[in-house]
Coordinates of C-alpha atoms in Angstrom, one line a residue:
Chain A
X1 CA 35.4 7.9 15.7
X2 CA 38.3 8.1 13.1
X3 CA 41.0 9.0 15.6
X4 CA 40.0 5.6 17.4
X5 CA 40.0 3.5 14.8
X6 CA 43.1 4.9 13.1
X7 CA 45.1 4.4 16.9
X8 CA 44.2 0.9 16.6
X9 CA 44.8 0.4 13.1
X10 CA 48.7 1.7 13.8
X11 CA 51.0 -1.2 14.6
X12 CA 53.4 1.5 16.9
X13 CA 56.7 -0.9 16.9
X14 CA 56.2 -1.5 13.0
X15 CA 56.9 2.5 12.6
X16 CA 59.7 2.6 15.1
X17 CA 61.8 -0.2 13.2
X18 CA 60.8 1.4 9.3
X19 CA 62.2 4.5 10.1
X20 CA 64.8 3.7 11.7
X21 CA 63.9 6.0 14.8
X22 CA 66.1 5.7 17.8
X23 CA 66.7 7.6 21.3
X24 CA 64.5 10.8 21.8
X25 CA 62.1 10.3 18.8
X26 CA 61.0 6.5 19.8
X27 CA 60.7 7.5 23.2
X28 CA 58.1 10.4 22.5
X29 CA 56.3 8.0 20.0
X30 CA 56.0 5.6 22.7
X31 CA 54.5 8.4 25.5
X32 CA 52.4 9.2 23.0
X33 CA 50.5 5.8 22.0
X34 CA 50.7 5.6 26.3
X35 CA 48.8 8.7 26.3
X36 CA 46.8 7.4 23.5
X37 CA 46.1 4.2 25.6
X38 CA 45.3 5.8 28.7
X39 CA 43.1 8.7 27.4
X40 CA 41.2 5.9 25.8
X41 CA 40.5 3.7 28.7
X42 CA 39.4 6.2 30.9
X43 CA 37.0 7.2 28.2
X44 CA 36.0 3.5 28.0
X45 CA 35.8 3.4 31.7
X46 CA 33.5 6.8 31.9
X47 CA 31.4 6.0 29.1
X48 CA 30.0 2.8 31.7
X49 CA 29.1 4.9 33.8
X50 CA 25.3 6.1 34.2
X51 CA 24.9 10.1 32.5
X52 CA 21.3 10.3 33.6
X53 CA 20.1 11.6 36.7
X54 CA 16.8 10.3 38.1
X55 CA 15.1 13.9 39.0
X56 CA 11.7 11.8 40.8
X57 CA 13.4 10.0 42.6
X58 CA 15.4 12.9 44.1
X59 CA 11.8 15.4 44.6
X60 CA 10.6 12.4 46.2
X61 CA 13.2 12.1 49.1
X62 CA 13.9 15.9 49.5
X63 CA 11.5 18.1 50.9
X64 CA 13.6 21.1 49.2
X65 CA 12.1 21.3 46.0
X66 CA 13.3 24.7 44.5
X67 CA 17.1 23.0 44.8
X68 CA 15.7 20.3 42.6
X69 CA 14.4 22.8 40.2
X70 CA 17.7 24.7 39.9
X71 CA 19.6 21.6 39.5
X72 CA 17.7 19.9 36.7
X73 CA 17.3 23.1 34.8
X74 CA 21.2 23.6 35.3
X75 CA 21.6 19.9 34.5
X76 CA 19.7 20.4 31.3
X77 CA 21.2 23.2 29.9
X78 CA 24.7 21.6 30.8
X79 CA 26.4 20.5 27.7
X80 CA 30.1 19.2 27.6
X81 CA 32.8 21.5 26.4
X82 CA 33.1 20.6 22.8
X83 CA 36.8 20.0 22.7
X84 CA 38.0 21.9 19.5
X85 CA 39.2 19.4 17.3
X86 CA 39.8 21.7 14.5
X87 CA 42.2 23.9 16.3
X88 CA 44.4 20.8 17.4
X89 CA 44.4 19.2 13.4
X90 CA 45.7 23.3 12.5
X91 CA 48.3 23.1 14.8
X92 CA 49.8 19.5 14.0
X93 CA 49.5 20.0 10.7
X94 CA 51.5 23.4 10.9
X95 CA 53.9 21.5 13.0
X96 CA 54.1 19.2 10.2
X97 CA 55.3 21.7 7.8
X98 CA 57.6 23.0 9.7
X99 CA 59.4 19.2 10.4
X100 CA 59.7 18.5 6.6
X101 CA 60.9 22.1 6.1
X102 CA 63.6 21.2 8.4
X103 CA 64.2 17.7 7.2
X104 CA 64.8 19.2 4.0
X105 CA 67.4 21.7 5.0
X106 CA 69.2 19.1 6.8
X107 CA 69.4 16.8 3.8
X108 CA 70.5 19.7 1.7
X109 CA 73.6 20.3 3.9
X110 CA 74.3 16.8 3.9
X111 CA 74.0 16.2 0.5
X112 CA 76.3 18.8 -0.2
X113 CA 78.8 17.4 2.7
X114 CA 78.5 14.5 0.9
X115 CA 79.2 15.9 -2.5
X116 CA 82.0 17.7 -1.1
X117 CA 83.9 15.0 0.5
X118 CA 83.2 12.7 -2.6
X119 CA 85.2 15.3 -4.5
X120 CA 88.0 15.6 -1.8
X121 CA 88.1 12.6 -2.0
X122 CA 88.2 11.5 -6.6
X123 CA 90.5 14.4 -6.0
X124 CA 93.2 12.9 -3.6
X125 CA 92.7 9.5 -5.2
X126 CA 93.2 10.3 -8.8
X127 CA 95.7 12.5 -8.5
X128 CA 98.0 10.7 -7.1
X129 CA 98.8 6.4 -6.3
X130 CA 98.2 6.1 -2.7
X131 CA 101.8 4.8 -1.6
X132 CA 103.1 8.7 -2.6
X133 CA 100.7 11.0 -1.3
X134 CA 102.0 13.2 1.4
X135 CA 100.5 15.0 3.8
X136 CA 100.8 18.2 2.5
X137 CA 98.4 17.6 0.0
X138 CA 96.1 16.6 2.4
X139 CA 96.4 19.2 4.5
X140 CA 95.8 21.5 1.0
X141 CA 92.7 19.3 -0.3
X142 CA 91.1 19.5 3.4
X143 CA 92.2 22.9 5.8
X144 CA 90.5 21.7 8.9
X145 CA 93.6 19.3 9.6
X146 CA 95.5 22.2 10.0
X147 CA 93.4 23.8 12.1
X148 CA 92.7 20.7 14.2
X149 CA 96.4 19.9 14.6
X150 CA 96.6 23.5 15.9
X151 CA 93.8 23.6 18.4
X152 CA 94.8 19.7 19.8
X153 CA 98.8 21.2 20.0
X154 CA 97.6 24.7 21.7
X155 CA 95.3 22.6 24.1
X156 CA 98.3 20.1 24.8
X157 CA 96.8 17.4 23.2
X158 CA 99.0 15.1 21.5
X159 CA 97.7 12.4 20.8
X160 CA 95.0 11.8 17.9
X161 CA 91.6 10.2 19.6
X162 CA 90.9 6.7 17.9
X163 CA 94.3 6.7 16.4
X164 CA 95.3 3.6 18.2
X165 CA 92.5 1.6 17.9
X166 CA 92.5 2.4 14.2
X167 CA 96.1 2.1 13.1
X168 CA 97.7 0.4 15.7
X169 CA 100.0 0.9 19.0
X170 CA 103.7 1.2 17.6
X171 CA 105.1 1.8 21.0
X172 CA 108.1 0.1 22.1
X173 CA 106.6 -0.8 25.9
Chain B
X1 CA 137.3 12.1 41.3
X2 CA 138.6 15.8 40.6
X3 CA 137.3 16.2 37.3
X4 CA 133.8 15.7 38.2
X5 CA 134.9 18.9 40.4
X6 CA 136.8 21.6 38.7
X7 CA 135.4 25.2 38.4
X8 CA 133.3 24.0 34.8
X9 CA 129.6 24.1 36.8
X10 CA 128.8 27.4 35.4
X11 CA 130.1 26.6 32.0
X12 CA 128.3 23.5 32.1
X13 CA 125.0 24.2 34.0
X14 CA 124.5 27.0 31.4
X15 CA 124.7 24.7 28.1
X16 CA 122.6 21.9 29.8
X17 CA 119.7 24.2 29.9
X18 CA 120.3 26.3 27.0
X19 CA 120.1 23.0 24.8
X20 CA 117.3 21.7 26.7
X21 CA 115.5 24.8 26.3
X22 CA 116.2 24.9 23.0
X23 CA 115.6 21.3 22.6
X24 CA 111.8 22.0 23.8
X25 CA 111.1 24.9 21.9
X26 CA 111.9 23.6 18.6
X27 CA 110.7 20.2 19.1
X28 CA 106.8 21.5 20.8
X29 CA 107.1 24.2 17.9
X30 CA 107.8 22.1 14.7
X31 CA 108.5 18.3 15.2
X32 CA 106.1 17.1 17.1
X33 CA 102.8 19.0 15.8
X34 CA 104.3 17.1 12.8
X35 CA 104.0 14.2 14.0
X36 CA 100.0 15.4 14.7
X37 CA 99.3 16.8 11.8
X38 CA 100.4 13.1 10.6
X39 CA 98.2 11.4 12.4
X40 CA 95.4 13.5 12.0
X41 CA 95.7 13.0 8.2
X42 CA 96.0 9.7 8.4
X43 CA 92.7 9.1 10.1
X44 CA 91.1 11.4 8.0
X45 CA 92.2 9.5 4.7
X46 CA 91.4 5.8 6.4
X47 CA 87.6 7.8 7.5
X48 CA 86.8 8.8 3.8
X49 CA 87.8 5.4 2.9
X50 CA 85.4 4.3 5.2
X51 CA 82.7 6.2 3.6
X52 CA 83.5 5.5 0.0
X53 CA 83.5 1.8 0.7
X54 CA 80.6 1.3 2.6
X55 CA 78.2 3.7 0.4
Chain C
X1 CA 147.5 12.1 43.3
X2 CA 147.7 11.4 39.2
X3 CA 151.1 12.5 37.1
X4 CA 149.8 14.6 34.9
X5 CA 152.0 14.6 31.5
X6 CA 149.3 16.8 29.7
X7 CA 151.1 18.6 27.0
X8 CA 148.9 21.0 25.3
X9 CA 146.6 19.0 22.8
X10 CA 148.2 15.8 24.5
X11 CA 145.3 13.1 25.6
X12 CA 146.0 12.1 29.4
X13 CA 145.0 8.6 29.6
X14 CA 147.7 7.3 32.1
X15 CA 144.3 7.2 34.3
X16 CA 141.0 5.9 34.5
X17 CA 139.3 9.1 35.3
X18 CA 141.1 11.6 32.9
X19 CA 138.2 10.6 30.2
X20 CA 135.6 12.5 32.1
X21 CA 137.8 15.9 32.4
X22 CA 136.2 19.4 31.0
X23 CA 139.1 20.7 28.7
X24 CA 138.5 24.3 26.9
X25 CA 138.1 24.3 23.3
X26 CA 137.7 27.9 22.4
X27 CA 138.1 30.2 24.9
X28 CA 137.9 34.0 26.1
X29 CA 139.6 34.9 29.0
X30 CA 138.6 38.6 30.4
X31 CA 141.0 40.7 32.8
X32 CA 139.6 43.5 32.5
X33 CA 136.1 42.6 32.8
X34 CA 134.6 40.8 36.2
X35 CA 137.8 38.5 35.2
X36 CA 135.8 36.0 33.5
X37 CA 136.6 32.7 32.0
X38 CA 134.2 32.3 28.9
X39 CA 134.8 28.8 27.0
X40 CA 133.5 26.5 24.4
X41 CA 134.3 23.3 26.8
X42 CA 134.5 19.5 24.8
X43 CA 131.2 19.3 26.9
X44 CA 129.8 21.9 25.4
X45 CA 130.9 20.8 22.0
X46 CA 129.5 17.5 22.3
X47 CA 126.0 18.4 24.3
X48 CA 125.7 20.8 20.9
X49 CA 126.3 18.0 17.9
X50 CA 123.9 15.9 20.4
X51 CA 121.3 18.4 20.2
X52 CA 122.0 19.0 16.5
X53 CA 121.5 15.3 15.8
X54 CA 118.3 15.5 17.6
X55 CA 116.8 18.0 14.8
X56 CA 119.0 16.2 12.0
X57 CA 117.3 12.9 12.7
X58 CA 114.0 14.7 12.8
X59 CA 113.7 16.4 9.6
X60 CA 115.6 13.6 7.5
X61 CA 113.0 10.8 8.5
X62 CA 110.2 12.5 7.6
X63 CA 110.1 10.7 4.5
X64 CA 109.0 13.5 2.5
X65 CA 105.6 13.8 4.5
X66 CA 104.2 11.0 2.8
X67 CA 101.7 9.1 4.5
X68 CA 102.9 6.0 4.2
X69 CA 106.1 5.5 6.1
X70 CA 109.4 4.3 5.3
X71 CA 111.6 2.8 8.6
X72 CA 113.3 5.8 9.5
X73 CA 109.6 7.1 10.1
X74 CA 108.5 4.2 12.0
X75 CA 111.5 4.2 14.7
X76 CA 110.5 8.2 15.3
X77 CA 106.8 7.3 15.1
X78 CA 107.6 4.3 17.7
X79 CA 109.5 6.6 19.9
X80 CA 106.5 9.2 20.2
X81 CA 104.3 6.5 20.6
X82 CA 106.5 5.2 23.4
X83 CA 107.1 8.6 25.5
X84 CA 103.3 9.4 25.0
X85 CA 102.4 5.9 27.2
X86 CA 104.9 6.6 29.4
X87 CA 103.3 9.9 29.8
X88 CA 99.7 9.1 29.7
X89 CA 100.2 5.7 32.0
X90 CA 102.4 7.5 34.5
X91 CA 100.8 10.9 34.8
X92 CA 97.3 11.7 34.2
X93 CA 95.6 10.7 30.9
X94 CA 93.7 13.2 30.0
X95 CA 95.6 16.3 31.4
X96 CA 99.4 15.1 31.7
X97 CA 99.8 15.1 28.5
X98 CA 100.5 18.8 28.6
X99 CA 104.1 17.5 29.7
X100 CA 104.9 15.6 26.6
X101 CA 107.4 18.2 24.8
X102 CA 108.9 18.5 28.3
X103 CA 109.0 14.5 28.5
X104 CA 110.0 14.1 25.1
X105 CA 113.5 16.0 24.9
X106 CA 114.5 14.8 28.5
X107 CA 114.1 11.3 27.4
X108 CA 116.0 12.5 23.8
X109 CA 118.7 14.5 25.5
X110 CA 119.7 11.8 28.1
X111 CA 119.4 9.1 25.3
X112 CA 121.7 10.3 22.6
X113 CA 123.9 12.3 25.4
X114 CA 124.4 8.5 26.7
X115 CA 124.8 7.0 23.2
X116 CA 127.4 10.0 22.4
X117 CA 129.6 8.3 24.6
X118 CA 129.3 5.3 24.3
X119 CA 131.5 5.6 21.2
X120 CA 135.2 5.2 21.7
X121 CA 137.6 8.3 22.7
X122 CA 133.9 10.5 22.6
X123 CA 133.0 12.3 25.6
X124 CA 129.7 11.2 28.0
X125 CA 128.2 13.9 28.7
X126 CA 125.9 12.5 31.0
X127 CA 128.5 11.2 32.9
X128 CA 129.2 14.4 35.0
X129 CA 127.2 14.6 38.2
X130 CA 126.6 18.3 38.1
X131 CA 125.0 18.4 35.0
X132 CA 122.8 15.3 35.8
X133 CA 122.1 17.1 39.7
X134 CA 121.2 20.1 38.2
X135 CA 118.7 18.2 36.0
X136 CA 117.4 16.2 38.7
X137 CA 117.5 18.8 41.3
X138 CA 115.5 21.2 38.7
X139 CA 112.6 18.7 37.7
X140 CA 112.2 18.1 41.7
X141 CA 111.8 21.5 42.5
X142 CA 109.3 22.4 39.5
X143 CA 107.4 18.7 40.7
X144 CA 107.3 20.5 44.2
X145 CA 106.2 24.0 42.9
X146 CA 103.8 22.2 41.0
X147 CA 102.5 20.5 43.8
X148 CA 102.2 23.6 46.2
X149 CA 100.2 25.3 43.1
X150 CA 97.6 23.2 42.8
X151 CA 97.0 22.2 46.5
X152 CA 98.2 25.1 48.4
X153 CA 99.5 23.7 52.2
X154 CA 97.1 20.5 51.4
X155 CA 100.7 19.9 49.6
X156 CA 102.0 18.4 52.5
X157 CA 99.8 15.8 52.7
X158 CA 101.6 14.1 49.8
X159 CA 103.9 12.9 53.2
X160 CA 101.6 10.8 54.7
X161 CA 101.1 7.4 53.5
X162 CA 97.7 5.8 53.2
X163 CA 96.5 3.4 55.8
X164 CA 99.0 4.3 58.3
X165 CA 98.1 3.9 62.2
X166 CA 98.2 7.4 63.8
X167 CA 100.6 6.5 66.6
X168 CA 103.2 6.2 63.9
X169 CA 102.3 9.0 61.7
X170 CA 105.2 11.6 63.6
X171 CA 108.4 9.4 62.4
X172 CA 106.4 8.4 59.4
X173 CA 106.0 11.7 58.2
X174 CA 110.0 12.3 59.1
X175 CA 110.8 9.4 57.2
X176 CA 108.8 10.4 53.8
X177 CA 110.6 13.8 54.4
X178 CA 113.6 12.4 54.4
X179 CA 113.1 10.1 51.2
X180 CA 111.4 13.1 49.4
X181 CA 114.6 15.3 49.5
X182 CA 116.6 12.1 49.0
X183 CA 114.4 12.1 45.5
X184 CA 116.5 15.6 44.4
X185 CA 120.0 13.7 44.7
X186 CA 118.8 9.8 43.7
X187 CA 117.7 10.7 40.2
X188 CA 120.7 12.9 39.0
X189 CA 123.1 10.3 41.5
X190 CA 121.9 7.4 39.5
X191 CA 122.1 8.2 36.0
X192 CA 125.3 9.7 36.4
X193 CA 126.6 6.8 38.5
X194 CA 125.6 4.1 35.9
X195 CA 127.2 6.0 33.0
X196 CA 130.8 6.7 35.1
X197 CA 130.7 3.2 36.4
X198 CA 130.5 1.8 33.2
X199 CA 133.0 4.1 31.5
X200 CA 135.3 3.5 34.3
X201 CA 135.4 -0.4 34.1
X202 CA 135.5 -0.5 30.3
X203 CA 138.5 2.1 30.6
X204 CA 140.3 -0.3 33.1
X205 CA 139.8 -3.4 31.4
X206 CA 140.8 -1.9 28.4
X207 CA 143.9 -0.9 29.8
X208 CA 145.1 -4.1 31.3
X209 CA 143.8 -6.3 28.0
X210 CA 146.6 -4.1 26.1
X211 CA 149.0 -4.6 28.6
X212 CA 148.2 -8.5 28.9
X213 CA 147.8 -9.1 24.8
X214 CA 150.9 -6.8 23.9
X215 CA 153.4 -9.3 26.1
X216 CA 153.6 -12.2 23.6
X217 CA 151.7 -14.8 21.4
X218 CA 150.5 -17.1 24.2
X219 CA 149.5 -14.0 26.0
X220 CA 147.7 -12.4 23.0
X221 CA 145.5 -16.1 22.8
X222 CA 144.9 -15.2 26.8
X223 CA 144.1 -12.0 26.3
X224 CA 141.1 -13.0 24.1
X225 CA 139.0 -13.9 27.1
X226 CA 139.1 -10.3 28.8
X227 CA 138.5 -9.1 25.1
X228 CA 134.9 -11.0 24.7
X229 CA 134.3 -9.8 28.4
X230 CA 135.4 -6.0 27.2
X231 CA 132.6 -6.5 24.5
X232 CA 130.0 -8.0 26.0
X233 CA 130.2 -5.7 28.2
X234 CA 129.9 -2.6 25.8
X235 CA 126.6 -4.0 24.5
X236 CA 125.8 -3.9 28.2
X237 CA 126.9 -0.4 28.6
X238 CA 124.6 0.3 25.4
X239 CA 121.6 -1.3 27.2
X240 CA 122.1 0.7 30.1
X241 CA 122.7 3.8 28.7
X242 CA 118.6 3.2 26.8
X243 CA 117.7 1.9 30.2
X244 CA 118.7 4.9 32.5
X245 CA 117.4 7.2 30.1
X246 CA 114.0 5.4 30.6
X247 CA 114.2 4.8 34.0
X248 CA 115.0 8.6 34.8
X249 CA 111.8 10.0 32.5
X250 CA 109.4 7.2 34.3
X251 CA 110.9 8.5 37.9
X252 CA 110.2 12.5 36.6
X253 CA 106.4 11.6 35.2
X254 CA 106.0 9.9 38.9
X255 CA 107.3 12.7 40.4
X256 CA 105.1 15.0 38.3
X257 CA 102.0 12.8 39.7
X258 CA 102.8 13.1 42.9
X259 CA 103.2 16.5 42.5
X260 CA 99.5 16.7 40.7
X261 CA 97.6 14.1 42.5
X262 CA 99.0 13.8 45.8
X263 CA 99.0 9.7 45.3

């Protein structure tokens, strides 16, 4: 069928590197093709096996015959549950809609993160030659240094994370 | 040595910690979250660096 | 006993101690009034411009906020980066750090009340053992409270050592007792026994290299040697007086550990 052929067709570690997924993403990709996989074989593996049932051969052996009866009638009018397909395709493809809804939100506030710091920054750049700027203006340009420096100070903090690595260890020991 | 031992303890205990105390307050008020706010800014400045470079 | 030809305003120095007395500046005397002796003393005089050069030296190398820092800026910046790994290396690294202010102007205090005297006919202010026992005597105390805070009576376990048989463990225990009140009197007794000793020495040297180089030519070319010796040993005194002041704010983070962490 065309889910079949379209699971084979997918080369699963091609779409893991081209989008760049990582962590919780790649793992479900890869339970999914495993669930793929395995659904697969056990259809492969059920699909050998006999579906008939040999009704003579039965009437012959038992002297019960009315169970017979009731059991090929019941096996005749058995058919397998028809899995909805249609449902299933509604309900990715609403999922669907609702990821790139999302994805675009999120690249909307980025962009305009981005767009903000961009001007933050042509603003402390061209306002000034870097040797004289002072931190005041920086603390004016961006307020959550203020804020920071308050909450690390209150929570007796006093020491920047990363600041060492970064700029160097000036102490004298 | 007698002048380690006059009757000056008071007079001396009291402006120990009253400059100490002092000492603490005004440097945990206003010097050192200076030196902080430095810091922070600092990183800040070197991160959008960072960004504008490797865009 | 010392002669004692102080006239008012009249410097003693016929001794070797005399630089270390408390004289009265200003003072108040009240009669009437619980008879009380209030005083601006020349200790109190110089402990102030200390502190005052503390805040000047802080707000004139600030370089005018800029980012980029001048060298006044880097000697403070290298001083707070220096307190804050004695901090974080001695006590806890995430949660000491809470003690830096505390750190920070001890270290200050004892540094520039030790520099203070080290120049000549100034005052050391450090040198006097009650303010240096009430320092040391204090920061024990508030270890101890600390320590009795944080782990109730489990406080006390802080006076066994690890690994020790138990047969041993009564005059062990006696022992660490013993050492851990001894902690109160060592730290005040050693900074203020370093600064006195050196004042002391430097004050009795100086005062026979005058009379030696003062009693003729030959003995003014003699009177070189004990001169160098009288220097070199000042720029010992000044090392010492940056050492102790180390040495006492790496014994009170310790302390402050012990206090915490129990080991």
């Amino acid at each position: 069928m065309a889910a079949r052929s379209a699971a084979l067709k997918v080369d699963w570690a091609k779409i893991t590197t081209s989008l760049g997924l990582r962590g919780q993403t790649a793992a479900s990709l890869q339970a999914f093709k495993k669930r793929n996989d395995d659904v697969r074989r056990k259809l492969q593996q059920l699909k050998e096996l006999p579906t008939t049932v040999d009704f003579a051969h039965y009437r012959r052996v038992l002297k019960n015959q009315a169970i017979v009866d009731e059991i090929e009638r019941r096996f005749n009018a058995f058919q397998p549950a028809t899995y909805d397909l249609n449902r299933q395709l509604k309900a990715i493809e609403a999922f669907e809609v609702e990821a790139i809804k999302n994805a675009e939100a999120t690249k909307e506030k980025v962009d305009l993160e981005l767009k903000d710091l961009e001007k933050t920054l042509k603003n402390i750049e061209e306002a000034r030659p870097f040797e004289d700027l002072t931190v005041d203006e920086v603390a004016a340009a961006e307020p959550s240094i203020d804020e920071k420096t308050t909450k690390l100070v209150t929570k007796g903090r006093w020491s920047v994370p990363g600041y060492k690595e970064r700029f160097g260890d000036l102490s004298v020991l | 040595m007698p002048q380690l031992v006059p009757f000056y303890f008071v007079n001396e205990i009291t402006f120990t910690f009253a400059i100490i105390a002092i000492n603490v307050y005004i440097l945990s008020k206003y010097i050192l979250p200076r030196f902080v706010r430095l810091f922070l800014s600092r990183t800040f400045i070197s991160k959008l660096l960072d960004n504008s470079i490797n865009k | 006993m010392y002669t004692n030809f102080s006239a008012a305003g009249c410097m003693d120095n016929l001794s070797p101690l005399s630089q270390f007395e408390v004289r009265d500046l200003i003072n108040i005397d009240t009669p009437v009034l619980l008879n009380l002796h209030i005083s601006i003393t020349n200790i109190g005089f110089y402990l102030t411009i200390g502190a005052f050069f503390l805040l000047v030296v802080n707000l004139l190398s600030t370089n005018y906020n800029k980012l980029v820092s001048n060298n006044w800026s880097i000697s403070m910046e290298s001083l707070y980066a220096t307190i804050h790994s004695i901090v974080t290396n001695q006590i806890n690294p995430k949660n000491g750090q809470i003690y830096f202010p505390f750190i920070y102007t001890l270290f200050i205090f004892i540094l520039i009340n030790n520099l203070i005297g080290m120049v000549p006919y100034s005052f050391a202010s450090t040198s006097h053992f009650v303010l240096t026992f009430a320092l040391s005597f204090t920061i024990v105390i508030g270890a101890t409270i600390l320590g009795f805070q944080k782990h109730g009576l489990k406080f006390f376990s802080l006076l066994v050592p690890a690994g020790c048989p138990l047969g041993l463990l009564p005059l062990l225990v006696l022992i660490e007792f013993i050492s851990y009140l001894a902690r109160n009197i060592s730290l005040g007794l050693r900074l203020a026994a370093n600064i006195t000793a050196g004042h002391m020495l430097l004050h009795i040297l100086s005062g026979f290299t005058y009379t030696i180089m003062s009693s003729g030519f030959v003995f003014f070319l003699l009177g070189l040697i004990p001169l160098s010796f009288i220097v070199a040993f000042s720029g010992l005194e000044l090392a010492i007086a940056v050492i102790q002041a180390q040495v006492f704010v790496v014994l009170t983070s310790s302390y402050i550990k012990d206090g915490l962490d129990l080991h």
